Short mmCIF file of C-alpha atoms in Angstrom, two decimals:
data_model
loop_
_atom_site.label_atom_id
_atom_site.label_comp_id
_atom_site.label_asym_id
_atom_site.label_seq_id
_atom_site.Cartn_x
_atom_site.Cartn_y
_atom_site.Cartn_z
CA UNK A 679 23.12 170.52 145.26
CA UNK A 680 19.75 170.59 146.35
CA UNK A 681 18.98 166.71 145.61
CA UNK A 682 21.93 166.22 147.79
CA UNK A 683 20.43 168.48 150.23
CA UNK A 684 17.47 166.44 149.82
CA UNK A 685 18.86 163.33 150.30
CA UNK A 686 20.27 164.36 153.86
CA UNK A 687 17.06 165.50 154.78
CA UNK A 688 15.57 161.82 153.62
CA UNK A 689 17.97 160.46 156.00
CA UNK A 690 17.95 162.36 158.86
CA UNK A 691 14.17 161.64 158.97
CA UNK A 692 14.99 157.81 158.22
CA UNK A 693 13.50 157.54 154.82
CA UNK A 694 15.45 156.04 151.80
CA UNK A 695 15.01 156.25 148.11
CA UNK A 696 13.88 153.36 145.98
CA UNK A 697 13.61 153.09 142.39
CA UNK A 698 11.29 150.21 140.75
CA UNK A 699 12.10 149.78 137.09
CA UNK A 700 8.87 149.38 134.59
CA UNK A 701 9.88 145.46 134.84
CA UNK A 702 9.96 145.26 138.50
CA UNK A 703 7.89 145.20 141.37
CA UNK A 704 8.87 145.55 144.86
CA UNK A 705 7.38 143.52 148.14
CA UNK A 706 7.82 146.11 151.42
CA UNK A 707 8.23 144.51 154.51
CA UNK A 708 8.24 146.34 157.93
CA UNK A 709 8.85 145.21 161.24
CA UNK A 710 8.22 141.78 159.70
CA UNK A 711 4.84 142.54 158.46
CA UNK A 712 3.86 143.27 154.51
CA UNK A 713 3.42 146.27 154.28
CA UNK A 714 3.19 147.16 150.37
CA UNK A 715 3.89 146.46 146.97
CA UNK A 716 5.96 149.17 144.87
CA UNK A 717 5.26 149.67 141.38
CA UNK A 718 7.01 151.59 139.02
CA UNK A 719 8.89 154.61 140.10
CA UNK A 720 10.45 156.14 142.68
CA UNK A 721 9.61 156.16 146.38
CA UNK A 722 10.70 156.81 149.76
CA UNK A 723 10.67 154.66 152.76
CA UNK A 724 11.10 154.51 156.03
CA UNK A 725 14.81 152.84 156.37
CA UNK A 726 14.50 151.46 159.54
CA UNK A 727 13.08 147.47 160.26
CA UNK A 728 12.33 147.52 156.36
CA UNK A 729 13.05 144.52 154.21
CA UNK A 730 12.59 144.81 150.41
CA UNK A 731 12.22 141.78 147.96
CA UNK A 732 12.68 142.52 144.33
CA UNK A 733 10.77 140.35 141.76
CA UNK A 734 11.48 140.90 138.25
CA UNK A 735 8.04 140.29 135.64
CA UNK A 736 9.93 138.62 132.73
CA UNK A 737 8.91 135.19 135.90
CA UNK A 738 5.41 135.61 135.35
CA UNK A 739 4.81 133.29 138.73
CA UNK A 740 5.07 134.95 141.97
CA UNK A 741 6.79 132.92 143.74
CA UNK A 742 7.94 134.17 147.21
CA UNK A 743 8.22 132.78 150.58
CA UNK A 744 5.56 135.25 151.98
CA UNK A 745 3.08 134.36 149.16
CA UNK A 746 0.69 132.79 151.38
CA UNK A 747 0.65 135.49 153.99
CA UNK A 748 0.02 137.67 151.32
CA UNK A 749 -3.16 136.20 150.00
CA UNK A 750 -4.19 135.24 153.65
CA UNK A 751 -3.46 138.53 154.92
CA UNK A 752 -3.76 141.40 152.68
CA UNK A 753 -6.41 139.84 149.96
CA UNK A 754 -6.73 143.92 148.73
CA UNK A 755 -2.69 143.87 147.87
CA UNK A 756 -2.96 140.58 146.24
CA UNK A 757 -5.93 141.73 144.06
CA UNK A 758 -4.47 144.70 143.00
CA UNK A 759 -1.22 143.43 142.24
CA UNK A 760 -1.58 139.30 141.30
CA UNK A 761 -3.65 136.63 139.51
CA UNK A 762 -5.00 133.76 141.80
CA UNK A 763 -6.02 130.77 140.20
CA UNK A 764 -6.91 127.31 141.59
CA UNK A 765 -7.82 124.30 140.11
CA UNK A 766 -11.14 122.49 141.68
CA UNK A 767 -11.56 119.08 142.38
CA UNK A 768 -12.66 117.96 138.90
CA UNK A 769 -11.77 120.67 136.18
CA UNK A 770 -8.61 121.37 134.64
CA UNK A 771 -7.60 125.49 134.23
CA UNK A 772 -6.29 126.42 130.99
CA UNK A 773 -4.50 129.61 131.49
CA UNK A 774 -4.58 131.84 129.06
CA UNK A 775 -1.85 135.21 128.25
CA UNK A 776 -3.06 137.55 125.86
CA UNK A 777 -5.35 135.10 124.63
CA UNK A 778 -2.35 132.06 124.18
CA UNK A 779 -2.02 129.17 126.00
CA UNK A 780 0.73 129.44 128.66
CA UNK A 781 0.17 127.00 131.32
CA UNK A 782 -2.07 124.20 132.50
CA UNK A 783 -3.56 123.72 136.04
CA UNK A 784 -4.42 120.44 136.95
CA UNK A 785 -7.42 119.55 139.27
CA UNK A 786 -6.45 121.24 142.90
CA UNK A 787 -3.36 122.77 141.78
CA UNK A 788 -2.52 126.79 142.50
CA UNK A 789 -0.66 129.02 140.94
CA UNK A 790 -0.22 132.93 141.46
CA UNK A 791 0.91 135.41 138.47
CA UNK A 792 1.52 138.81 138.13
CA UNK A 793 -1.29 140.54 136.96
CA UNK A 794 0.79 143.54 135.60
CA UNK A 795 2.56 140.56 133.75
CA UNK A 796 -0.80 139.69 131.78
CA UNK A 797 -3.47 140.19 130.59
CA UNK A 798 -4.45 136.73 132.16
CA UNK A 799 -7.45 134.95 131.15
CA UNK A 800 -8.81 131.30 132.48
CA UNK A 801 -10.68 128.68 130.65
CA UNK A 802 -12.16 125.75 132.49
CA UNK A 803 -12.42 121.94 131.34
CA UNK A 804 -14.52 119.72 132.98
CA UNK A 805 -12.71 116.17 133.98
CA UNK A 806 -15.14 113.06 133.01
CA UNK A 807 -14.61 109.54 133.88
CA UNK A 808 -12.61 109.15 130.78
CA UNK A 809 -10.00 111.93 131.88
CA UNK A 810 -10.61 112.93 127.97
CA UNK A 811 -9.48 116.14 126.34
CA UNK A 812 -11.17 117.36 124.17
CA UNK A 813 -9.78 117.25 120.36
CA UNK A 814 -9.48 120.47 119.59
CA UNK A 815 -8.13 121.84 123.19
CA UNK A 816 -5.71 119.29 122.69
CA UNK A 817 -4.31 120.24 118.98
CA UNK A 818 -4.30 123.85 120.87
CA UNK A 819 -1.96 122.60 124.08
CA UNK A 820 0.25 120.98 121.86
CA UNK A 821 0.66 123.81 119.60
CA UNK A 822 1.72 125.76 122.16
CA UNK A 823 3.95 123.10 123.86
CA UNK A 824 1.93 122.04 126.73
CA UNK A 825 2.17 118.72 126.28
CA UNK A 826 3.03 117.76 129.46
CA UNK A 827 -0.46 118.01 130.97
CA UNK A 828 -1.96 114.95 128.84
CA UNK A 829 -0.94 111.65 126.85
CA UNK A 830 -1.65 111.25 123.74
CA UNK A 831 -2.92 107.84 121.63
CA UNK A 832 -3.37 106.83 118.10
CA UNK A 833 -6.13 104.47 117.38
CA UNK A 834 -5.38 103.21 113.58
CA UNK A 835 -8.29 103.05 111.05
CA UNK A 836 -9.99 99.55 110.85
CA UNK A 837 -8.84 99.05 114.46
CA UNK A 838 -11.25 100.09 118.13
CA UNK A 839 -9.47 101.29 121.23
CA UNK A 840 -10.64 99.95 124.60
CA UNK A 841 -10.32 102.47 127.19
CA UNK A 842 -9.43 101.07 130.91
CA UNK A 843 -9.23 104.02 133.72
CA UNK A 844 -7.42 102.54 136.64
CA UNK A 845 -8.49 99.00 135.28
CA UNK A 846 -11.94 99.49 134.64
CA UNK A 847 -13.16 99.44 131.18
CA UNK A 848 -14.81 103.29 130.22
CA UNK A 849 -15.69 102.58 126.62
CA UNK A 850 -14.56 102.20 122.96
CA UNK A 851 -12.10 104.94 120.92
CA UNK A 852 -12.85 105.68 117.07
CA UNK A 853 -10.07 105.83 114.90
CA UNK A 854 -7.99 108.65 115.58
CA UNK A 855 -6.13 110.72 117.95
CA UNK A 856 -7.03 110.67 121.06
CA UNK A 857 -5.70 112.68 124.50
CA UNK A 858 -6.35 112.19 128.57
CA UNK A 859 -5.52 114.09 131.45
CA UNK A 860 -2.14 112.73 133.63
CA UNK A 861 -3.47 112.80 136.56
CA UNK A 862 -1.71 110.26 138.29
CA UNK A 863 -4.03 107.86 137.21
CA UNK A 864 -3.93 104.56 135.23
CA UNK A 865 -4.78 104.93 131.67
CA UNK A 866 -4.98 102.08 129.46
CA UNK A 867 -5.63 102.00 125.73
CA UNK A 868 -5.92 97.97 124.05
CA UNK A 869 -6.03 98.36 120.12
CA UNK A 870 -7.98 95.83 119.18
CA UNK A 871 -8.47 94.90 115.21
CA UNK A 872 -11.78 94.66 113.49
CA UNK A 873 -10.65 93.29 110.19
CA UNK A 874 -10.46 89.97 108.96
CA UNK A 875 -7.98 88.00 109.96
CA UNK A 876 -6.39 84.52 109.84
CA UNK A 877 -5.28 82.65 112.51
CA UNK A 878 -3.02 79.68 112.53
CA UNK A 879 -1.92 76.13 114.70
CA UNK A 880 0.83 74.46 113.18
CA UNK A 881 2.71 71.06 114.40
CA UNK A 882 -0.32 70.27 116.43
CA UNK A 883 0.58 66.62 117.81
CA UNK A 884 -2.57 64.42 117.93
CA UNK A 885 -2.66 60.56 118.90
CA UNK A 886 -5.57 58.60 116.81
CA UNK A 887 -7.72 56.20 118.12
CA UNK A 888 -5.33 53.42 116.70
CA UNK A 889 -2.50 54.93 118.07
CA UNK A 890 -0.49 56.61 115.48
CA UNK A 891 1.06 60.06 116.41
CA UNK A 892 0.21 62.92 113.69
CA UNK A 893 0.80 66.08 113.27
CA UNK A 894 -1.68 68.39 111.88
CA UNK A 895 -1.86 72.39 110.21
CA UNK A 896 -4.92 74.11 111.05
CA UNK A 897 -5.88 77.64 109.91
CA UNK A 898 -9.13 79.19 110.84
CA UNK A 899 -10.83 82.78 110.07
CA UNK A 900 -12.14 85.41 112.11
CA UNK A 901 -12.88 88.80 113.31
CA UNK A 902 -13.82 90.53 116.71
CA UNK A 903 -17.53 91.81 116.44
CA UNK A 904 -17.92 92.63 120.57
CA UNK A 905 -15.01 93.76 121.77
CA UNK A 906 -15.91 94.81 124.70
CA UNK A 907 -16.43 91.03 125.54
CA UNK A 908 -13.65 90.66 124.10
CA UNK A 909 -10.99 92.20 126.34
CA UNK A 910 -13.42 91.46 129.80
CA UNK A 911 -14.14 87.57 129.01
CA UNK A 912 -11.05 86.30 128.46
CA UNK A 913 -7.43 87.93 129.07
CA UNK A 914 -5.98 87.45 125.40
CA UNK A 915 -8.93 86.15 122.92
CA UNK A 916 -6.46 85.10 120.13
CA UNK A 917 -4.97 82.57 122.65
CA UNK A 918 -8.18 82.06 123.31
CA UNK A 919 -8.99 81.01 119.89
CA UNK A 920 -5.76 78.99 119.26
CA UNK A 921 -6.80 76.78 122.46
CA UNK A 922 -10.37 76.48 121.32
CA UNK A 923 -8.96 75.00 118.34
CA UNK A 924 -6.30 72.54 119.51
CA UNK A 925 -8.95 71.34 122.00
CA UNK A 926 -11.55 70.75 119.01
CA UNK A 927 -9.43 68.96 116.52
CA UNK A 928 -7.81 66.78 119.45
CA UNK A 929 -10.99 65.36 120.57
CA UNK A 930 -12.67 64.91 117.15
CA UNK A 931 -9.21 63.24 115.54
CA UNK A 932 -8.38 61.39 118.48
CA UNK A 933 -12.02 59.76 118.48
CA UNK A 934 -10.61 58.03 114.93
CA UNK A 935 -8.70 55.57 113.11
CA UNK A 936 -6.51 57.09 110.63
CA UNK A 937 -8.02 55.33 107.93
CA UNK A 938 -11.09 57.34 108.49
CA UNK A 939 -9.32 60.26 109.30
CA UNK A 940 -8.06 60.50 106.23
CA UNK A 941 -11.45 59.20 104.56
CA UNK A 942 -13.28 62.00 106.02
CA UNK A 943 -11.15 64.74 106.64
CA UNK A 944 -13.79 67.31 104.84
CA UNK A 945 -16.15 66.19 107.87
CA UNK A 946 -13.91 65.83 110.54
CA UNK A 947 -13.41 69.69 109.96
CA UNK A 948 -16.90 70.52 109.81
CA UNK A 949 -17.41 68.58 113.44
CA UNK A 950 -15.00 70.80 115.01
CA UNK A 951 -15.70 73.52 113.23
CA UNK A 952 -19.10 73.88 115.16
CA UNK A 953 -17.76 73.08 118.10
CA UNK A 954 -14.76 76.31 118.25
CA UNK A 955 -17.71 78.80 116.65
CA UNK A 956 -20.14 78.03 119.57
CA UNK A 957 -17.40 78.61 122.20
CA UNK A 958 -15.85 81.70 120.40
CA UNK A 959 -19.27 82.99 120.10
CA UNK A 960 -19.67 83.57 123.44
CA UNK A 961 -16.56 85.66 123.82
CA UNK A 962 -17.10 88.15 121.15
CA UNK A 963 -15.38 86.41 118.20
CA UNK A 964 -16.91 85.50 114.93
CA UNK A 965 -15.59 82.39 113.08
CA UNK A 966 -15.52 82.15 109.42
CA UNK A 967 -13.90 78.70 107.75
CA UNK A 968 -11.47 76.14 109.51
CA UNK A 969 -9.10 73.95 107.73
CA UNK A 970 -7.47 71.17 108.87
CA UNK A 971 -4.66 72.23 105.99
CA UNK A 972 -2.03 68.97 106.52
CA UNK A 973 -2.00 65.78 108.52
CA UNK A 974 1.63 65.09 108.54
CA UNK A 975 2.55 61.15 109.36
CA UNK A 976 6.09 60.03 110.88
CA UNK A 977 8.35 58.65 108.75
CA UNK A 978 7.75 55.06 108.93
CA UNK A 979 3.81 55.35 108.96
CA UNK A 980 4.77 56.84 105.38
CA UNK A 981 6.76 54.33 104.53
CA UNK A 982 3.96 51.49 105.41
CA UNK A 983 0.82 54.00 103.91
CA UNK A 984 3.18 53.99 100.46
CA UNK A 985 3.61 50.46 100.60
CA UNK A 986 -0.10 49.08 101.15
CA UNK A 987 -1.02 52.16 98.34
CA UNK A 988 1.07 50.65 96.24
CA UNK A 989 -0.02 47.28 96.86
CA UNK A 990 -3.66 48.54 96.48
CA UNK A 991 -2.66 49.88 93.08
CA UNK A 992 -0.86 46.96 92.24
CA UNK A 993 -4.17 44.43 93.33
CA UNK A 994 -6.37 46.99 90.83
CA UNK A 995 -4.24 46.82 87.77
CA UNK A 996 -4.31 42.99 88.32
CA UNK A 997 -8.23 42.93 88.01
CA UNK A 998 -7.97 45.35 85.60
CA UNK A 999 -5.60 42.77 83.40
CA UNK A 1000 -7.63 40.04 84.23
CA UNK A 1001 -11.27 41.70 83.35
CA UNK A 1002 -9.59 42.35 80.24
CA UNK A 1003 -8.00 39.22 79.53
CA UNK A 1004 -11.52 37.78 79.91
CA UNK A 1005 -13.03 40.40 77.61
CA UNK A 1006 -10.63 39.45 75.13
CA UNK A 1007 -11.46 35.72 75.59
CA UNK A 1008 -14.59 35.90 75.19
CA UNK A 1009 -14.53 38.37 71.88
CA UNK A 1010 -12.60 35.38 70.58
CA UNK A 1011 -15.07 32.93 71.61
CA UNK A 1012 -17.71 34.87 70.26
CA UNK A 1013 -15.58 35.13 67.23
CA UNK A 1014 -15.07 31.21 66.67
CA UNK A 1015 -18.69 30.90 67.20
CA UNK A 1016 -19.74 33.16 64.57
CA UNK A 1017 -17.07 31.62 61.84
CA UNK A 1018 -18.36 27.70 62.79
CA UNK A 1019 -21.17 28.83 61.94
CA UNK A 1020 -20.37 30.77 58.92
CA UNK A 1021 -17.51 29.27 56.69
CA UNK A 1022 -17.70 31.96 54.13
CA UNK A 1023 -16.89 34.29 57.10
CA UNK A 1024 -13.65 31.84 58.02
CA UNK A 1025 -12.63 31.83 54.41
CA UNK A 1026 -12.57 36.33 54.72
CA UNK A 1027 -10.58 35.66 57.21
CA UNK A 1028 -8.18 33.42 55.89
CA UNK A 1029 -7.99 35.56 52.12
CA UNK A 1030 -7.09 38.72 55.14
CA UNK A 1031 -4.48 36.82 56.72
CA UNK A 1032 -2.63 36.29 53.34
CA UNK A 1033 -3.27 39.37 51.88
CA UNK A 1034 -1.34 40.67 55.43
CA UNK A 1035 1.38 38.12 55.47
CA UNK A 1036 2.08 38.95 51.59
CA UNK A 1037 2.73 42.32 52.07
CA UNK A 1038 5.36 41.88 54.30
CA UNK A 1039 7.32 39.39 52.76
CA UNK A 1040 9.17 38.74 48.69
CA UNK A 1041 7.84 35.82 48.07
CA UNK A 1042 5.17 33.57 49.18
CA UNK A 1043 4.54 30.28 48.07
CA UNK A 1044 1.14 28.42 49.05
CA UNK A 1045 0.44 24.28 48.46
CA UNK A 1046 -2.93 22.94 47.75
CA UNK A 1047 -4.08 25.79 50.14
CA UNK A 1048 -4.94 28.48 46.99
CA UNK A 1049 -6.66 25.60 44.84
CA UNK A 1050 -8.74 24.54 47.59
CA UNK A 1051 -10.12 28.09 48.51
CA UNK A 1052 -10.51 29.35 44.97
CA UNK A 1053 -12.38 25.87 43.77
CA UNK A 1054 -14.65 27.17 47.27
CA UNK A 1055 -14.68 30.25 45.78
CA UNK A 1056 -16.24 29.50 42.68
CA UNK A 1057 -18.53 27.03 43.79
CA UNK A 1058 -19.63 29.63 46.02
CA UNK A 1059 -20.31 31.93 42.99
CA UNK A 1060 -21.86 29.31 41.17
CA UNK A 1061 -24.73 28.53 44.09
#
């Protein structure tokens, strides 16, 4: 009875009861002016030309369509009641709730929070040229989600990572993980590889100075040493390198016959060789060995090349049968020489003939031949 009795006093004198749960704050406007913020409880207000705007705290932001006229006009309200926070020019705002991560502020960004809603604290990150973040701030933000605020890259081991900020080069990344502000500008990460490598030109078509077409295999190693020059001298340095190459061989195979292409192949390579080191040099590359692996002929070249081998072969095993024919000759002549001039020596010769025909055959019957050589025989024992 009496908090009726209450009530109708309230509103005779124009006031009205409002109650602000422990969740909830309440923005008081009168005659179109703020006039306070209610916190929790009960209160009484004047009921006439009052507007009330409920905000609940579980949306940390304050987000209201008198929020600027609130920080512009009653700056003791807002510091009671909210959190201000803005972003400079070149720093990033980590903002921190109860010590966690909950949002990132990019550079000249704003954002207002409950302060009841907190406790709020602020950490501030510097922005370089490189629009880095730092390693460890970054494995925080992403363990608590905020991974919109950066992009992240991998650089794999044995590999660099050229860093290009709106197209200009900034510098070289370690293997890793690395992160950079988005801030709406251009970031650019080129892998490039360190190791070893081999690069190869295959089907190469080369004309030789006597006008046969060939096609030629070449493989050639290297590595990047500079790579710095070598993402800013040239736009792709392995095209670079297969050019170099096809440029090099062409010049120094097309300056010969293919007789003396093939002759010297070992220092054909060695001549170009020099030639693609010197001009990769100066681009950041270092060269190891080039190969011209295959010359590959047309059909019919291979044809004729088999044929005058062949012939070649053919004109050696001649000399070869002749030199030997002659060698043979004259071991016979040498022979005949020594028995004219030694008939005991013919006589050996004649007993080993026998002795080899008689062992192949039943029977052999000899006429005045055996008498004469014995009666030799014996004369020769009796001298």
């Amino acid at each position: 009875m009496i908090d009726i009795l209450i009530r109708l006093i309230e509103w005779g004198a124009g006031l009205t009861r409002v109650t602000v749960m422990e969740n909830e704050r309440v923005l008081v406007l009168r005659k179109g002016r703020i006039d306070t913020i209610l916190g929790p409880g009960e209160h009484r207000i004047r009921r006439a030309k009052t507007r009330l705007e409920t905000h609940d705290l579980a949306h940390l932001r304050f987000t209201s369509d008198y929020r600027d006229a609130l920080l512009r006009e009653r700056p003791d309200l807002a510091e009671t009641h909210l959190t201000d926070l803005r972003a400079g020019e070149a720093e990033v705002l980590v903002v921190l709730r109860d010590g966690v991560p909950h949002t990132v502020l990019l550079p000249e960004t704003r954002e207002v929070f409950w302060a009841d809603a907190g406790p709020w604290t602020v950490e501030t990150v510097a922005v370089g040229d490189t629009l880095a973040v730092p390693t460890a701030l970054a494995n925080r933000l992403v363990r608590a989600g905020l991974t919109a605020a950066f992009q992240a890259t991998e650089v794999d081991e044995g590999h660099v990572g050229m860093l290009t900020v709106d197209g200009v080069l900034k510098g070289r990344l370690a293997p890793g993980t690395h992160a950079f502000w988005k801030l709406g500008r251009r970031v650019a990460v080129k892998h490039v590889d360190l190791r070893l490598r081999t690069h190869e030109v295959t089907g190469q078509e080369i004309l030789t100075k006597d006008r046969v077409t060939i096609r030629v295999n070449l493989t050639a190693e290297f590595r990047v040493v500079d790579p710095e020059r070598a993402v800013s001298a040239v736009k792709d340095f392995e095209e670079a390198l297969h050019r170099a190459l096809q440029l090099a061989f062409r010049r120094t195979l097309g300056a010969l016959t293919l007789d003396r292409l093939l002759a010297e192949k070992v220092t054909v390579d060695a001549e170009a060789a020099k030639a693609v080191r010197a001009e990769m040099a100066r681009i950041g590359l270092e060269v190891g060995e080039i190969a011209l692996k295959d010359v590959i002929l047309p059909g019919e070249m291979r044809e004729i090349l088999n044929r005058v081998v062949a012939a070649e072969k053919e004109a050696e095993a001649n000399v070869i049968r002749r030199r030997e024919e002659t060698n043979a000759t004259r071991s016979l002549l040498n022979t005949a020489k020594v028995m004219a001039e030694n008939p005991v020596m013919l006589r050996l010769k004649e007993l080993e003939a026998l002795e080899n025909i008689a062992g192949k055959v039943e029977r052999l019957t000899v006429h005045n031949g055996t008498e004469g050589l014995m009666t030799d025989i014996v004369r020769l024992r009796d001298r």
